[in-house]
Tab-separated table of C-alpha atoms in Angstrom:
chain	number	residue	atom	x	y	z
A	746	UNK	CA	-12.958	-12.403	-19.796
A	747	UNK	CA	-12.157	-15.894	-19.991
A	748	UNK	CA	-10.387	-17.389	-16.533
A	749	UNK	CA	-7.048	-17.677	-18.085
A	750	UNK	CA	-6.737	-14.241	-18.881
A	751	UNK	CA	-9.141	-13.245	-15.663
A	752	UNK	CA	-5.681	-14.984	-13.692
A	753	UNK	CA	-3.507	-13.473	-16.117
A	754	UNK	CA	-4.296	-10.330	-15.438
A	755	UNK	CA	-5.157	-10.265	-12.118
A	756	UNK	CA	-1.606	-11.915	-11.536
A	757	UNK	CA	-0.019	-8.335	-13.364
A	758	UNK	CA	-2.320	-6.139	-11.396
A	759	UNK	CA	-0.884	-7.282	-8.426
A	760	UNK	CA	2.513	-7.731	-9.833
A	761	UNK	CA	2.042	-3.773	-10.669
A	762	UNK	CA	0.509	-2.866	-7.222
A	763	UNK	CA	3.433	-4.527	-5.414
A	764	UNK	CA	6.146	-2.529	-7.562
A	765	UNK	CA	3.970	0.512	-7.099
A	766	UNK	CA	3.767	-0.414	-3.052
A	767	UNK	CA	7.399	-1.029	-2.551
A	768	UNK	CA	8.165	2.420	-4.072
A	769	UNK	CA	5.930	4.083	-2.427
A	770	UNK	CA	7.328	3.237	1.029
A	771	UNK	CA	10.670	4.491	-0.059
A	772	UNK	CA	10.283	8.386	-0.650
A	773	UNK	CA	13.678	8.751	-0.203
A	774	UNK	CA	13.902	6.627	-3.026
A	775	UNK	CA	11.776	8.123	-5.396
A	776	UNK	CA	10.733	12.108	-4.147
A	777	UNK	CA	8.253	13.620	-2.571
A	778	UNK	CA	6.419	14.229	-6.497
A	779	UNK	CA	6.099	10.631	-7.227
A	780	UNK	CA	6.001	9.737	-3.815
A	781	UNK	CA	2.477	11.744	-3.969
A	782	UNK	CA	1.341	10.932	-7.457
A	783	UNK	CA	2.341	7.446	-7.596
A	784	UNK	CA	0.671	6.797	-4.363
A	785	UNK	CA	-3.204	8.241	-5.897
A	786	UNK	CA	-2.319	5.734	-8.665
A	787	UNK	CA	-1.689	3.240	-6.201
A	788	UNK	CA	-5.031	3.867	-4.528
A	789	UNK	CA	-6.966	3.566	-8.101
A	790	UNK	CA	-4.975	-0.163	-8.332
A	791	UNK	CA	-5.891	-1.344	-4.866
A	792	UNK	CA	-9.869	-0.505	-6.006
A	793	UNK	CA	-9.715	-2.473	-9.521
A	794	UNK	CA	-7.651	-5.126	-7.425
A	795	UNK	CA	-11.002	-5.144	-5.300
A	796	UNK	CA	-13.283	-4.927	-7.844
A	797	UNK	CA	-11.538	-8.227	-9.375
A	798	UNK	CA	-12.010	-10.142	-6.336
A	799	UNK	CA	-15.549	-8.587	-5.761
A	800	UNK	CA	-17.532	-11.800	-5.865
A	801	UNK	CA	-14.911	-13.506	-3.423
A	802	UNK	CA	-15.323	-10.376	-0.733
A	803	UNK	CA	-18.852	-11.215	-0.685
A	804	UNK	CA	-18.865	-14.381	-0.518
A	805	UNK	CA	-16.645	-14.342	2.371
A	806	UNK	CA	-18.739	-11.611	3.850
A	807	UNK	CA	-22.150	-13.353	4.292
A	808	UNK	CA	-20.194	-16.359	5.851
A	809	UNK	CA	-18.248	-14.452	8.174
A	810	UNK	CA	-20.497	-15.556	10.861
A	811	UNK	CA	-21.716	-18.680	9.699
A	812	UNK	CA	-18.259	-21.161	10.133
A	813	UNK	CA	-15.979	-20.007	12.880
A	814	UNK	CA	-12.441	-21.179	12.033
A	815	UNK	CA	-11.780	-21.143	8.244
A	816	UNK	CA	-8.754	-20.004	6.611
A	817	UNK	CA	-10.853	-17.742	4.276
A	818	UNK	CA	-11.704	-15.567	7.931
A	819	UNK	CA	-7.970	-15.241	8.589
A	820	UNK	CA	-7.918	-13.772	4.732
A	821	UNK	CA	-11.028	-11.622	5.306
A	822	UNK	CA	-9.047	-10.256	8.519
A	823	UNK	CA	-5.798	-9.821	6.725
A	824	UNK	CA	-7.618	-7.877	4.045
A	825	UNK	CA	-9.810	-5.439	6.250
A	826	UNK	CA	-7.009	-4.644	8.328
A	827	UNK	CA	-4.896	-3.775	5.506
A	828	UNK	CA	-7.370	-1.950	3.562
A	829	UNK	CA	-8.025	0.166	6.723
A	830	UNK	CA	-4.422	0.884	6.755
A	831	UNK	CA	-3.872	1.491	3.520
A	832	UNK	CA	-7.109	4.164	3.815
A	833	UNK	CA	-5.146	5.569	7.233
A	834	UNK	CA	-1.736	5.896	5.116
A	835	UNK	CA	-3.946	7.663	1.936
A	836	UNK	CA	-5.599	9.939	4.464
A	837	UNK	CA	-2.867	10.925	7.176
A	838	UNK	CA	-1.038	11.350	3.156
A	839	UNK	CA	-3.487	13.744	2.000
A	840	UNK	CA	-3.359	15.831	4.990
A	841	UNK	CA	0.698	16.248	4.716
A	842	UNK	CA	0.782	16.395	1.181
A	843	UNK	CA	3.129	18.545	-0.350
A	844	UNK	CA	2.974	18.175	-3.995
A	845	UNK	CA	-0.670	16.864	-4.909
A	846	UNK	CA	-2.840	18.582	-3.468
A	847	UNK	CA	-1.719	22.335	-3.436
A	848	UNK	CA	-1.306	21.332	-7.096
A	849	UNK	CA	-4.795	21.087	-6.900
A	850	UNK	CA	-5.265	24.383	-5.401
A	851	UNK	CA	-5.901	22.608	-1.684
A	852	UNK	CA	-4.338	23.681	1.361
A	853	UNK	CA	-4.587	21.631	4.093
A	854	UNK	CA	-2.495	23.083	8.035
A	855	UNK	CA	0.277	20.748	8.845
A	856	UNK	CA	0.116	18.683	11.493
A	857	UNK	CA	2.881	16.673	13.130
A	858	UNK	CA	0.242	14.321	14.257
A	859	UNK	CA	-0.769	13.150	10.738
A	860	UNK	CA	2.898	12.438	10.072
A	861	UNK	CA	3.171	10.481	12.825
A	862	UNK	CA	0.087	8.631	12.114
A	863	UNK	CA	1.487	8.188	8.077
A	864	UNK	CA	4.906	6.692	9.329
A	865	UNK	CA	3.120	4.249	11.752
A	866	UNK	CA	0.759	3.152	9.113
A	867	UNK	CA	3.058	2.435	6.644
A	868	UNK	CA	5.263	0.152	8.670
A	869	UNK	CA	2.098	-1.585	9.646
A	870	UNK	CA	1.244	-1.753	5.963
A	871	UNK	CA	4.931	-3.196	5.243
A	872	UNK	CA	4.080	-6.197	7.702
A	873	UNK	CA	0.253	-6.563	7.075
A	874	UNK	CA	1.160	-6.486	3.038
A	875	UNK	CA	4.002	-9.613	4.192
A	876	UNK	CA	1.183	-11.058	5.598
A	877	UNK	CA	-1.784	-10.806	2.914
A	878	UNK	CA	1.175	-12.341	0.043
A	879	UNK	CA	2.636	-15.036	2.344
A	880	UNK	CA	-1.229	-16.258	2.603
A	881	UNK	CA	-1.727	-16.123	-1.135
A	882	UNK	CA	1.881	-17.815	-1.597
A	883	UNK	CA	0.904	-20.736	-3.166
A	884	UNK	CA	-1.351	-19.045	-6.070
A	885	UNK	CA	1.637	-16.649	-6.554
A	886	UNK	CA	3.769	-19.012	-7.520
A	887	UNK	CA	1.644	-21.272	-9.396
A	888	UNK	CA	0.763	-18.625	-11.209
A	889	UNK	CA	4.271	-16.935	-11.601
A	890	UNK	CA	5.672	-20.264	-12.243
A	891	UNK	CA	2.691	-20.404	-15.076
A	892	UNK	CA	2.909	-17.032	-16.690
A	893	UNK	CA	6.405	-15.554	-15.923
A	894	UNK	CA	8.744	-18.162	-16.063
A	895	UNK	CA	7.299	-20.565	-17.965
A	896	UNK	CA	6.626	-18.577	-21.167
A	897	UNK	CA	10.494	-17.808	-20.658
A	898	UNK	CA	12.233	-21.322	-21.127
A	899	UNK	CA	9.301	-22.215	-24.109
A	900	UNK	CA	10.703	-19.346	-25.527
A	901	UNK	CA	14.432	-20.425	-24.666
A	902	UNK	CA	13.479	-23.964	-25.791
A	903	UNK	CA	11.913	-23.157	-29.217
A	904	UNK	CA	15.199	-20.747	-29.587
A	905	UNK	CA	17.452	-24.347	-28.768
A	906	UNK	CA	15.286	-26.473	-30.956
A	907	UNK	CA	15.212	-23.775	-33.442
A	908	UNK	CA	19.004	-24.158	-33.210
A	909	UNK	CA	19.080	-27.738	-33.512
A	910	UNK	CA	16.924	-28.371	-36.661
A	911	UNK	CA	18.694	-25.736	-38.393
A	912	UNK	CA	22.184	-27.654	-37.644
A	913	UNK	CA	20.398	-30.888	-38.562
A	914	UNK	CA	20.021	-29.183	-42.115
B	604	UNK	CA	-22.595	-0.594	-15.165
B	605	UNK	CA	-22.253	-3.754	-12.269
B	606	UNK	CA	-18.868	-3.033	-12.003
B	607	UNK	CA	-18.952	0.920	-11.773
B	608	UNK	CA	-21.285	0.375	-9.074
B	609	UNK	CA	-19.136	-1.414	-7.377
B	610	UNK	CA	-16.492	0.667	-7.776
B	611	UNK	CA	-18.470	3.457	-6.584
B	612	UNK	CA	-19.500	1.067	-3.807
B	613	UNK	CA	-15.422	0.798	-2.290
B	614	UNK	CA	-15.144	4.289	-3.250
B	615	UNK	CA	-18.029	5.323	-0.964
B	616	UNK	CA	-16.621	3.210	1.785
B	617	UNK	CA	-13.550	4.883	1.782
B	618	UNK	CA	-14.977	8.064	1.423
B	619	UNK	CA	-16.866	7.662	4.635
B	620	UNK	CA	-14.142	5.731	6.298
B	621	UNK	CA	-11.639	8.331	5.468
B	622	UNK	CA	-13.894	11.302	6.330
B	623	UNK	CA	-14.318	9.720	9.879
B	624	UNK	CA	-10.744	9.111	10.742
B	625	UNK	CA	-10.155	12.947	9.686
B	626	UNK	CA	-12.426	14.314	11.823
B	627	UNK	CA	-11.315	11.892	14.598
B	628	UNK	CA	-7.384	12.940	14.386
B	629	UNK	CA	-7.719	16.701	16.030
B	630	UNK	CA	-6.645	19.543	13.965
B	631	UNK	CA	-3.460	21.400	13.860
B	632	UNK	CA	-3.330	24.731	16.030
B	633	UNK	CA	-3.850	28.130	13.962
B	634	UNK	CA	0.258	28.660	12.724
B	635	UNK	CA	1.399	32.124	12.335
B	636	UNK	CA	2.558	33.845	9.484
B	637	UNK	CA	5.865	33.522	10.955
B	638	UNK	CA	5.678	30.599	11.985
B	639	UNK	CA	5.124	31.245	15.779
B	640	UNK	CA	1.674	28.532	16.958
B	641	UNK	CA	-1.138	30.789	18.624
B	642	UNK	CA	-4.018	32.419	16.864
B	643	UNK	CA	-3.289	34.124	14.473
B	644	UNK	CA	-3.919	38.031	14.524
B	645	UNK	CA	-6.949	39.119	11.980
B	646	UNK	CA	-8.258	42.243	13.173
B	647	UNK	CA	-7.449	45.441	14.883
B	648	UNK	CA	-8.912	44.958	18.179
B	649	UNK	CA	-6.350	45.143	21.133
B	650	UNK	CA	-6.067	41.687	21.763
B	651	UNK	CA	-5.115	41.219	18.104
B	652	UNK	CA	-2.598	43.285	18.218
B	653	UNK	CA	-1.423	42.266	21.240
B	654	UNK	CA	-0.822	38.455	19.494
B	655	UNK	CA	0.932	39.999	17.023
B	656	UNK	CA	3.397	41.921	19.013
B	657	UNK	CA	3.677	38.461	20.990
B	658	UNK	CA	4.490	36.631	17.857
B	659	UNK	CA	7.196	39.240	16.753
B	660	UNK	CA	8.907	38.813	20.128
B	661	UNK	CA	8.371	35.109	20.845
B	662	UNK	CA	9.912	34.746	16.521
B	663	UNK	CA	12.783	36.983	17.524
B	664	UNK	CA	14.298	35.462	21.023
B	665	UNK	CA	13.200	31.505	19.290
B	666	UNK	CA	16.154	29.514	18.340
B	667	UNK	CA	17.274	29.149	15.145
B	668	UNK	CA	16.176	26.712	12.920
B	669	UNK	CA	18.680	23.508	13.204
B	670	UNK	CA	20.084	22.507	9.583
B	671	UNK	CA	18.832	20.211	8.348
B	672	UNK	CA	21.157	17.002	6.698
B	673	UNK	CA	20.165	16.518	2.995
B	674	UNK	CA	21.053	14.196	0.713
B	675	UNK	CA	20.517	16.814	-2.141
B	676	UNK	CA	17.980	14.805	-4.001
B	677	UNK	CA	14.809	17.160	-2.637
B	678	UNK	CA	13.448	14.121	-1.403
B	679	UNK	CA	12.345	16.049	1.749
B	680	UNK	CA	11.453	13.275	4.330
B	681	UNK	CA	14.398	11.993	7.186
B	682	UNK	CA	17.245	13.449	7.420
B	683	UNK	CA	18.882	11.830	4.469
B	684	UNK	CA	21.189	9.760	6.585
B	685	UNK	CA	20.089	6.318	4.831
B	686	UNK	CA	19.996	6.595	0.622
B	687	UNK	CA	17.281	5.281	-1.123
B	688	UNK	CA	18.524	2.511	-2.322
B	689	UNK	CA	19.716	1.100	1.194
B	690	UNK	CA	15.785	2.334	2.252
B	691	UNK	CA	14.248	0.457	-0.794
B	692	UNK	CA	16.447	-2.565	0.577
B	693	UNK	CA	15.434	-2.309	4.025
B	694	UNK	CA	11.509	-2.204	2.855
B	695	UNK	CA	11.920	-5.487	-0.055
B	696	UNK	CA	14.231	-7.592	3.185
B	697	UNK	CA	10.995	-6.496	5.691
B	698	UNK	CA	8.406	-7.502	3.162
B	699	UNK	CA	10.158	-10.948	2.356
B	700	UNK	CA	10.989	-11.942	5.274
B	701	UNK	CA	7.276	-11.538	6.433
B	702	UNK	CA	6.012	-13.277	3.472
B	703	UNK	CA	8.391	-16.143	3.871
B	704	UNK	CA	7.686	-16.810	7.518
B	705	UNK	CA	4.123	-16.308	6.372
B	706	UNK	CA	3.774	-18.957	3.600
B	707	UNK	CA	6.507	-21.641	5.152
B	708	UNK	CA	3.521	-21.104	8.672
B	709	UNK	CA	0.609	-21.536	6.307
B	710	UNK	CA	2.232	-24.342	4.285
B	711	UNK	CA	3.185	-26.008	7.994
B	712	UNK	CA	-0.818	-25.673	8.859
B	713	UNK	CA	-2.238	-27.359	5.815
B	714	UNK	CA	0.290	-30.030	5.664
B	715	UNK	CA	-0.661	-30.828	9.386
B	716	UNK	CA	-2.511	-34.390	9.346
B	717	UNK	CA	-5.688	-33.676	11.081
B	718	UNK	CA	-6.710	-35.436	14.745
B	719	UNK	CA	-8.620	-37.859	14.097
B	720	UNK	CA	-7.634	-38.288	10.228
């Protein structure tokens, strides 16, 4: 995959996860099914979201040590933390599932506890997500700029240019 | 094959990691069939019995379930005081406001002429 597309696609991965994220908070929103379902889909995303930005985890990784202050450690942080949380919110899920997993034919006790702990993660996921975007701001919206809204007013120009040549005539 | 590796690599991470903070959170105590909390009766020695006669009781004199405030869409989590649209509001306001006070901060910081520069 050429880097282009490698950036294009990354940029509607995460454009999908994000959706996918925000609706998953709100299961008032959406119901307990696809509150459930949506969520293991969700958890597929965040690992092809990792395996994209494999060689960068690594890379990161075996410097961790090395340079003390660098704003790729306050990334690496960012990202641990909320991949920990995001594993807390899929596991405290699992064990109050409703939907998912006695569809599966698994039965797990319920436990207050676990709720507790999914409600608590998720807020912390809320703010740690904020956090992980607002770092990556400027790539967003380079890249949004570059493949969302740009692609929009060529289209909008060739449409008025269009227009004008055929008035011309 | 690199990649599924990989994959399988995060996968196994999580796997572990998840396993571990499972068996770290205690379990929930043995729930009746009526949904009185004590062990539950299995057998027919005394004591079994006696847990079961204890759970009839203890289900009969218990209050009586408070009713619970729907908003009729089966959603089944709060009380259904707040729709979902004002919740999916509440959750895209949280998540912007973080990431605006995030990237105006990390904007600040690299703008910042260094000491020295």
């Amino acid at each position: 995959m050429s880097g282009r597309n490698k950036t294009r696609t990354n940029l509607f991965l995460d454009i999908a996860i994000f959706l996918a994220f925000v609706l998953v908070l709100t299961p008032r929103a959406t119901g307990v099914a696809i509150h459930e379902w949506l969520s293991i889909a969700f958890a597929a995303c965040i690992v092809v979201h990792l395996l994209f930005h494999w060689e960068w985890i690594i890379a990161v990784a075996s410097k961790l040590f090395t340079r003390i202050f660098h704003e790729s450690r306050l990334d690496f942080a960012v990202d641990l933390l909320l991949f920990l949380d995001v594993l807390l919110i899929m596991v405290s899920g699992l064990a109050i599932s409703k939907v998912a997993l006695p569809t599966l034919g698994i039965q797990i006790p319920f436990s207050v506890v676990w709720k507790q702990i999914h409600g608590i993660s998720a807020k912390v996921a809320l703010v740690l997500a904020g956090i992980h975007c607002g770092l990556h701001a400027k790539w967003i919206g380079y890249n949004a700029k570059k493949y969302l809204l740009e692609p929009f007013v060529r289209l909008f120009r060739r449409r008025t240019d269009g227009n004008a040549i055929s008035e011309v005539k | 094959m690199k990649t599924l590796a990989r994959a399988a690599c995060i996968l196994a991470v999580a796997c572990i990691l998840g396993f571990g903070i499972y068996a770290i959170v205690p379990r929930p105590a043995a729930v009746a069939p009526d949904g009185v909390s004590g062990a539950a009766p299995t057998g027919n020695s005394a004591s079994a019995n006696g847990a079961v006669g204890n759970a009839e009781r203890q289900s009969n004199t218990a209050t009586p379930p408070r009713p619970v405030r729907g908003n009729g869409n089966g959603a089944g989590h709060g009380n259904g005081s707040v729709s979902g649209i004002v919740s999916l509001a509440v959750t895209l306001a949280v998540f912007l406001f973080v990431y605006v006070v995030v990237a105006f901060l990390s904007a600040f910081i690299r703008r910042r002429p260094k000491l020295g520069a």
